[in-house]
Short mmCIF file of C-alpha atoms in Angstrom, two decimals:
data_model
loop_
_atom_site.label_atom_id
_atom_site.label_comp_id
_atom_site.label_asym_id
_atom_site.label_seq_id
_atom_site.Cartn_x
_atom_site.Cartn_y
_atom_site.Cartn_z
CA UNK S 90 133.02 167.89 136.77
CA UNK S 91 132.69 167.29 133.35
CA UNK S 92 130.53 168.89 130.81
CA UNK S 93 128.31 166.86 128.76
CA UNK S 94 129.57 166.55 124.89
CA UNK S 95 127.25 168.55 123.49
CA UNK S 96 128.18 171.37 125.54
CA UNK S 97 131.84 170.89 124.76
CA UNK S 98 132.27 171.60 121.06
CA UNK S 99 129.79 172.49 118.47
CA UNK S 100 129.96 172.53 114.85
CA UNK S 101 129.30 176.04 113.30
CA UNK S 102 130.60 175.77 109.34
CA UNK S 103 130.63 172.63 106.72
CA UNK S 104 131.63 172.85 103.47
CA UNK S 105 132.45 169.74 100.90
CA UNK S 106 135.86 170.11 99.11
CA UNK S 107 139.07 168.19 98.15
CA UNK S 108 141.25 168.22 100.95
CA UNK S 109 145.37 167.98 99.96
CA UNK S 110 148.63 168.38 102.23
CA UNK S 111 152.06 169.65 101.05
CA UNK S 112 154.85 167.29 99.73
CA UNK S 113 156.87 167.17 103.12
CA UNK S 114 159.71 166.70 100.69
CA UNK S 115 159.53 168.69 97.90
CA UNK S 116 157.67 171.57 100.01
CA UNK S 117 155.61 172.31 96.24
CA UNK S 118 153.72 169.46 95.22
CA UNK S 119 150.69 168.54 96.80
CA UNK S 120 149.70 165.35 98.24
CA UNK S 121 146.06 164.12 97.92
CA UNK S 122 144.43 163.62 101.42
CA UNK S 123 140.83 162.00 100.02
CA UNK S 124 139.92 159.84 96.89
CA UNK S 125 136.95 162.23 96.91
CA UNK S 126 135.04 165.39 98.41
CA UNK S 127 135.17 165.25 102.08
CA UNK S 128 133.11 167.41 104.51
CA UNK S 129 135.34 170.15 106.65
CA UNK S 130 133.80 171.85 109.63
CA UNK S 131 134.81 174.65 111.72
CA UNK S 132 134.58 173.22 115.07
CA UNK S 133 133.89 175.32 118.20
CA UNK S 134 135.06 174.59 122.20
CA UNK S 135 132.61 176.40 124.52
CA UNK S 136 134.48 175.20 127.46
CA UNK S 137 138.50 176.01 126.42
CA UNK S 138 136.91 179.11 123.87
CA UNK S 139 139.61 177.52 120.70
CA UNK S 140 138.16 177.10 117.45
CA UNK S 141 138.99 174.09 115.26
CA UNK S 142 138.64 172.47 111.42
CA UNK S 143 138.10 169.06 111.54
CA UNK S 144 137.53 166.72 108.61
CA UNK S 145 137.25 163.52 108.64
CA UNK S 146 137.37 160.19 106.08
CA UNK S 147 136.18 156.95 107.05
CA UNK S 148 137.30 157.03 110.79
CA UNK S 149 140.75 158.42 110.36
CA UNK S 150 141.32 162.43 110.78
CA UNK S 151 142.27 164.24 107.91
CA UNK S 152 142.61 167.84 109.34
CA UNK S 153 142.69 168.60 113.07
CA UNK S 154 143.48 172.24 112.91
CA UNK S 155 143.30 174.67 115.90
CA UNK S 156 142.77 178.24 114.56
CA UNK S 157 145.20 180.66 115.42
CA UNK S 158 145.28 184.56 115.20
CA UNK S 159 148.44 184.13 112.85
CA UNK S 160 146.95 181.72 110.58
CA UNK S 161 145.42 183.25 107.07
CA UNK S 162 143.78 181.48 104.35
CA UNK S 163 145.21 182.22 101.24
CA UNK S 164 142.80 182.11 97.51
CA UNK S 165 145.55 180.92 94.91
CA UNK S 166 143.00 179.96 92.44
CA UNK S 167 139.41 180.61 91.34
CA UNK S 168 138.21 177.81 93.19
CA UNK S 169 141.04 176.40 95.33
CA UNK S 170 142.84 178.08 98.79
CA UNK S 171 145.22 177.23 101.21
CA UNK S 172 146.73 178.13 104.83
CA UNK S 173 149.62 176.77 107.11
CA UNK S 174 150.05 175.05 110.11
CA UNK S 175 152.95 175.42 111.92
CA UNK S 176 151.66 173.10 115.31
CA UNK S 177 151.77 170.51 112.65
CA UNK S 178 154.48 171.19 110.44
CA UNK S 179 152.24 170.96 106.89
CA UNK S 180 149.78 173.15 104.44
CA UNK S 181 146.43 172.08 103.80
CA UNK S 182 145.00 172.87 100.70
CA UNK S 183 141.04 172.62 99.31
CA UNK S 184 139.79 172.53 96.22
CA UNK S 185 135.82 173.61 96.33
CA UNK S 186 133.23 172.81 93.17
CA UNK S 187 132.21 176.59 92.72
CA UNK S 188 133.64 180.08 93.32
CA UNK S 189 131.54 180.66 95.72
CA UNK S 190 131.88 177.88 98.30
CA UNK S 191 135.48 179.01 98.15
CA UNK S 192 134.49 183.02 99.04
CA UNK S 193 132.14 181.29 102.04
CA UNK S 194 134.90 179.01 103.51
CA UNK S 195 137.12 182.04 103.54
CA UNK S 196 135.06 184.40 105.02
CA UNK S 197 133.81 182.00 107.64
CA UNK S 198 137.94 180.96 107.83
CA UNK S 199 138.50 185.48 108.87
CA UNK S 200 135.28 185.25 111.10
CA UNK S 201 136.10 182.27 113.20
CA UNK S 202 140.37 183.65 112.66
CA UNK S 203 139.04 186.96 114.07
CA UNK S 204 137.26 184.99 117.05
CA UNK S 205 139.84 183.31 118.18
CA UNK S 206 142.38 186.26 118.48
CA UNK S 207 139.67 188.15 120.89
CA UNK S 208 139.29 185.05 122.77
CA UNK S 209 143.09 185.07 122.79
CA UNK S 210 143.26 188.17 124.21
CA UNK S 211 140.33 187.82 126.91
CA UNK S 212 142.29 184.51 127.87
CA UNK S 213 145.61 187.04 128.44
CA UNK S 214 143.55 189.52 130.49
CA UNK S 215 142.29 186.77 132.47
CA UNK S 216 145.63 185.56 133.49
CA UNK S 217 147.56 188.91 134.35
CA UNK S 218 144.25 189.76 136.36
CA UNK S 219 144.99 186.30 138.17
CA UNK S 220 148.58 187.21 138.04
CA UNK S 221 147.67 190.67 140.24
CA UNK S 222 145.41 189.26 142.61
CA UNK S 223 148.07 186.73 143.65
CA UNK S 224 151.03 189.68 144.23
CA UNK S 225 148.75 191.63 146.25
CA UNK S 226 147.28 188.83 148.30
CA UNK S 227 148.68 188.38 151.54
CA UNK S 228 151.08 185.31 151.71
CA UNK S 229 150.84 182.92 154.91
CA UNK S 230 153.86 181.98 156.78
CA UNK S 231 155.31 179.40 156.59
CA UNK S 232 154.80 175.81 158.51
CA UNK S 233 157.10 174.33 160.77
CA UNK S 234 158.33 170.89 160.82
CA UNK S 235 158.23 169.74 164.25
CA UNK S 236 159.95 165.92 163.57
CA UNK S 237 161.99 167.40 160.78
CA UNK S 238 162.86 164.81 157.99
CA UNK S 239 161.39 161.75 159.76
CA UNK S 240 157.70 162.91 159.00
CA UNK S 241 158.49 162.17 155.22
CA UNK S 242 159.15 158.13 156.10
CA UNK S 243 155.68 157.86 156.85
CA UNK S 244 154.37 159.57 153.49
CA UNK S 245 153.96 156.98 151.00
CA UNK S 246 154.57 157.59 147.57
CA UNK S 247 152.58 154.72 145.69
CA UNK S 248 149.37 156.83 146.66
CA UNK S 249 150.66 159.34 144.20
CA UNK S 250 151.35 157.73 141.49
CA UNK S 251 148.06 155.66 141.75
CA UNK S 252 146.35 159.07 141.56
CA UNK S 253 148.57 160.09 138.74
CA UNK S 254 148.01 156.91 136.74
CA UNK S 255 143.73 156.86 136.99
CA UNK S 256 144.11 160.91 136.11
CA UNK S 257 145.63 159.56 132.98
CA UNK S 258 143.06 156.82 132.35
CA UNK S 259 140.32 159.15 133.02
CA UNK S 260 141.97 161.88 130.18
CA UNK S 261 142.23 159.27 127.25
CA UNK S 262 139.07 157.55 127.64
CA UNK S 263 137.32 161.25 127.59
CA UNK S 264 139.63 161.99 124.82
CA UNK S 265 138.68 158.71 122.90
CA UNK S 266 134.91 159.70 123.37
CA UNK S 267 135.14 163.27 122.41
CA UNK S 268 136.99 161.97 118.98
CA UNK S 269 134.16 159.51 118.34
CA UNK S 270 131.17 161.47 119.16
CA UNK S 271 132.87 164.45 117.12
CA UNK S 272 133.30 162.40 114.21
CA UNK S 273 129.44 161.77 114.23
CA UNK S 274 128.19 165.11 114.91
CA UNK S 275 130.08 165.93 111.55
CA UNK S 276 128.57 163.34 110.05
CA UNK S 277 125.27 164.19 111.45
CA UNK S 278 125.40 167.89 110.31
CA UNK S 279 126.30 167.13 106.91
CA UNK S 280 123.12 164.96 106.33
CA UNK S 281 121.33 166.82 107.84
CA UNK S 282 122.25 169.63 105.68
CA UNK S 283 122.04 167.60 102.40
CA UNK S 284 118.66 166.31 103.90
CA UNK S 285 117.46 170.15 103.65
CA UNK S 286 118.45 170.53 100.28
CA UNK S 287 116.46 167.62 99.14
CA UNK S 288 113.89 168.47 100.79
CA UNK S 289 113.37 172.00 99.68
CA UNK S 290 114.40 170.38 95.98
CA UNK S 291 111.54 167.45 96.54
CA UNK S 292 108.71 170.34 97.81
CA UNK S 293 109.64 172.29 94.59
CA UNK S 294 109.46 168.84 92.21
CA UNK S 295 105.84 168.06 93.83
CA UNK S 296 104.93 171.20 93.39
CA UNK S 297 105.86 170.93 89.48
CA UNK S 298 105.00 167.87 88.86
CA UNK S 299 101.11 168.97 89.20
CA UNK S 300 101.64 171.64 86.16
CA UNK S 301 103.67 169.39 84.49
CA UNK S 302 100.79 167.02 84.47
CA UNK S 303 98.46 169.13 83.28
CA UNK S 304 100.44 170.53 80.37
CA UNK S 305 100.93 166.70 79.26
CA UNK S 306 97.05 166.54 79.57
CA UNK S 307 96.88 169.36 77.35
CA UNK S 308 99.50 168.40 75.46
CA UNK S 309 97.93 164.96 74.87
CA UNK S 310 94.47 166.89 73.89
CA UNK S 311 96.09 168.73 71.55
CA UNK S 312 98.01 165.62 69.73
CA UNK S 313 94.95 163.46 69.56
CA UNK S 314 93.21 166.43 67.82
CA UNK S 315 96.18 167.12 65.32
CA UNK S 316 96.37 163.32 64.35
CA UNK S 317 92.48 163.33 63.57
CA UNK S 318 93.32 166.19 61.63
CA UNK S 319 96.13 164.77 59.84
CA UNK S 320 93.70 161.71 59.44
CA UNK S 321 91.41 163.63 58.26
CA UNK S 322 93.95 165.46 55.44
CA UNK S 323 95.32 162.34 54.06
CA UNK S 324 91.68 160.97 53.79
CA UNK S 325 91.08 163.98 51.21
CA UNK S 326 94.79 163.69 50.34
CA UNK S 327 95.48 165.41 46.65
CA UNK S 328 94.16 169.03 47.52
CA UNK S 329 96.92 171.38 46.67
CA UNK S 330 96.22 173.93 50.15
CA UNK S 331 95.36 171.02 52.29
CA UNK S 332 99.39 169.62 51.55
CA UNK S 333 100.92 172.94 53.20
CA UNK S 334 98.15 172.11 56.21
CA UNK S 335 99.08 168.83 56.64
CA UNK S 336 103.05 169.95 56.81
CA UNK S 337 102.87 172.00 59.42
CA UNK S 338 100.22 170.02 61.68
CA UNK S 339 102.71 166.97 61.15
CA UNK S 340 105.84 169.65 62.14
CA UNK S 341 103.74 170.65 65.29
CA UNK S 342 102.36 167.04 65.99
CA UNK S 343 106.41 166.46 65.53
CA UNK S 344 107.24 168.90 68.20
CA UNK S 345 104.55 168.20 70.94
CA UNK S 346 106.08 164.79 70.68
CA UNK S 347 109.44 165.39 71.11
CA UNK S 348 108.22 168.03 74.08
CA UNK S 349 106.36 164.83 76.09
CA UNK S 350 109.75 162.84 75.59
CA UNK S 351 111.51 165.83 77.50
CA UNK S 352 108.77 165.96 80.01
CA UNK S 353 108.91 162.17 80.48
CA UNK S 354 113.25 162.29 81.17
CA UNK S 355 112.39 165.22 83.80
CA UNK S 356 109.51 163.57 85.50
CA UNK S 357 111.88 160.34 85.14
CA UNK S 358 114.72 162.16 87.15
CA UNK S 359 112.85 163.86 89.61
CA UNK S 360 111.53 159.85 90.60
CA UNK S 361 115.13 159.18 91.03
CA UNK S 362 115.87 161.90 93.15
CA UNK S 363 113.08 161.04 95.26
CA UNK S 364 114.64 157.97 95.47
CA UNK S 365 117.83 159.40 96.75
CA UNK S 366 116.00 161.25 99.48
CA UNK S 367 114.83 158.39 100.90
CA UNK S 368 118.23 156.76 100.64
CA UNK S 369 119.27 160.12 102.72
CA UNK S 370 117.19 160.14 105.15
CA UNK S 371 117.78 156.30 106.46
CA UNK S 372 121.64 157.30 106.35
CA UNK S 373 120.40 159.74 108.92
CA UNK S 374 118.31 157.35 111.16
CA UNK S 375 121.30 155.32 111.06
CA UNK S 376 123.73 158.16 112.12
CA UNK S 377 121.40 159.38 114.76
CA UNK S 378 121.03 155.04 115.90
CA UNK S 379 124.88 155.46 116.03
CA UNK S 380 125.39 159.19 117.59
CA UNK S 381 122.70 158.16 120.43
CA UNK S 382 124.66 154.81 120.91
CA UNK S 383 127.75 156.88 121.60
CA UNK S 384 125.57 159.22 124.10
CA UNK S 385 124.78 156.15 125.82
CA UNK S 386 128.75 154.75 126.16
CA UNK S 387 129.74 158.71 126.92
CA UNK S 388 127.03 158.59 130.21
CA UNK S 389 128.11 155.41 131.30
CA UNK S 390 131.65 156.41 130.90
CA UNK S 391 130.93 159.78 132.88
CA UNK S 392 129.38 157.31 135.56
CA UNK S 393 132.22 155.04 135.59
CA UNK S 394 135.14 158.21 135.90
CA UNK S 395 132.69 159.99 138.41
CA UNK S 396 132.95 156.28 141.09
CA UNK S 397 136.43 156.59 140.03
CA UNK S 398 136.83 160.18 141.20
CA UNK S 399 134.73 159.17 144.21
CA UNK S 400 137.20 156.53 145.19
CA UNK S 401 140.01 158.50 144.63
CA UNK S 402 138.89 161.32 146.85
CA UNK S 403 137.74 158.55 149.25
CA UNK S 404 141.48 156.91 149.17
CA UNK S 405 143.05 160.14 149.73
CA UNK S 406 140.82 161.06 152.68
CA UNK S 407 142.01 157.97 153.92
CA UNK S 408 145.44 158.71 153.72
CA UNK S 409 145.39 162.38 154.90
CA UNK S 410 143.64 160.63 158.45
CA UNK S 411 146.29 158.08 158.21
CA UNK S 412 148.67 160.84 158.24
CA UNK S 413 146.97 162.58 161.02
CA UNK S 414 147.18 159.26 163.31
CA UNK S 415 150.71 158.91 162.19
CA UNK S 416 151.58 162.55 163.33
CA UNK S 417 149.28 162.19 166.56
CA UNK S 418 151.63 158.57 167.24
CA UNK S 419 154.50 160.48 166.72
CA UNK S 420 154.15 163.38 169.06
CA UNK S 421 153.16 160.52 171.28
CA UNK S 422 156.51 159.09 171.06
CA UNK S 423 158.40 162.54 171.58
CA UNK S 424 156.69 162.66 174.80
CA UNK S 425 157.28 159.30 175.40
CA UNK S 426 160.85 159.77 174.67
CA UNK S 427 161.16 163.11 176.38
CA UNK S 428 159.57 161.38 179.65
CA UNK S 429 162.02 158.59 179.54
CA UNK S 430 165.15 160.63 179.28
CA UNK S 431 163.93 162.91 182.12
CA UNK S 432 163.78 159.45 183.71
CA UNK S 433 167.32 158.51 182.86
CA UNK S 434 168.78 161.28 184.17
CA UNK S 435 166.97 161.21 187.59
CA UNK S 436 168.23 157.45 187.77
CA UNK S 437 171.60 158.49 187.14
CA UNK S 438 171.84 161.09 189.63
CA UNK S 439 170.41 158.92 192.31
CA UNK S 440 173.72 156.21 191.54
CA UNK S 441 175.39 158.74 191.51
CA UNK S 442 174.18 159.58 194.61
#
């Protein structure tokens, strides 16, 4: 009856930006939603076809946006846009690093925009088609009450509201697992997204560091041979063309130096960002630990509201053959009833007899 999460909404589009909200008050100032860079996804609902931006900090919701036809994103800046929504009374605003994450975000923002007006208007086709078949469809007649008001004593209400109450419970502990698990897919997509970076950025350092190594090898060659040479000039120091020599082997012995320091800071860097990698990659085993760990409560919760549907149908099978005996007892007692009257009368006449 219900679908599994993953089935249920998807994330299609993450970007990292600034996220801010309108002054409620002023209506012009805006209101800083995160200390820093968040990630904001475009979310998508396979099952109710609505589209969605979602960003999250910490474990509170920042934006929970459904996408409307009527919405537009609007670029006010080189780098910052901005769009309304009217479901929750407020403007969000983002402020991306570069140009073009902003162009991205709002082209993907007029793709998913232009989505959700055709699903819109396959939704509307649906419903007048629904709308048609139930005009034309032949309506049954109507069911008589044989014991007129009297059946309704034996209809209890509590069975309703019971039914009512677990339909409830069922809703918000789906709706508590769909926020959860939602909150680490995002999570999820953005390492996994920064892990691809790094990666591709780690197979192109590896790749460098190779050359690099030989070019200090060469370089190393070529500074040994320039200070045996400069050895070798101040040995037979006091010849006047030798001096000019020695100048620029000491200017080039200057500059292959200088050129190793540089190489040293890069090689130096790329060891840190190596570093970093690593650091990514166990924040992913530890957000895959956590999204699997939610999998696990989602299943066990899906067996727990599936028992609970089974009772309830079981309970109101019950009371629909409680019903039946009821209305069976009943017709009983007409006849019953009918008998005994028939009864009276033909005593009657006989006294009066």
């Amino acid at each position: 009856m219900f679908p599994h999460h993953r089935e249920r909404e998807q994330p299609i589009f993450s970007a990292r930006a600034h996220v801010f909200q309108i002054d409620p008050a002023t209506k012009r100032n805006w209101i800083p939603a995160s200390k820093h860079a968040v990630t904001v996804s475009f979310f998508y609902d396979a099952n109710r076809n609505v589209y969605r931006i979602i960003s999250v900090g910490g474990t509170k919701a920042i934006i929970n946006c459904s996408i409307t036809p009527s919405m537009t994103f609007t670029k006010t800046s080189q780098k910052f846009g901005q769009w309304a929504d009217s479901r929750a009374n407020t403007v969000y605003g983002l402020g991306f690093a570069t140009e073009q994450q902003l162009h991205q975000f709002s082209d993907k923002f007029k793709e998913v925009k232009d989505a959700a007006r055709l699903a819109r208007e396959k939704s509307q086709d649906k419903e007048l088609a629904n709308t048609a078949l139930n005009i034309a469809a032949p309506q049954s007649p109507p069911v008589m009450c044989v014991n007129g008001p009297e059946d309704k004593l034996f209809r209890s209400q509590s069975a309703d509201i019971t039914l009512s109450s677990e339909k409830e419970r069922i809703k918000k502990m789906l709706s508590e697992g769909s926020i959860c698990e939602m909150n680490l897919e995002a999570e999820l997509f953005t390492l996994q997204d920064s892990n691809t970076k790094l990666v591709a950025a780690l197979h192109e350092a590896n790749a460098n560091v190779e050359q690099w190594k030989k070019q200090l090898a060469a370089y190393q060659e070529e500074t040994d041979r320039l200070r045996e040479q400069v050895a070798e000039l101040e040995a037979h120091g006091g010849q006047g063309p030798s001096d000019l020599l020695k100048d620029e082997l000491t200017q080039s012995l200057e500059e292959l130096e200088a050129l190793l320091k540089a190489k040293d800071e890069e090689i130096h860097i790329l060891q840190n960002k190596k570093v970093e990698y690593h650091e990514m990659e166990h924040d992913r085993d530890e957000a895959i630990h956590r999204l699997r760990e939610t999998e696990m409560r989602n299943a066990e919760m899906e067996r727990r509201i599936q028992n609970t549907e089974q009772t309830l149908s079981n309970s109101l099978e019950d009371r629909d053959r409680m019903d039946s005996e009821i209305q069976r007892a009943i017709e009983i007692l007409d006849i019953k009833i009918f008998d005994l009257n028939d009864l009276r009368q033909s005593l009657v006449k006989l006294i009066d007899k």
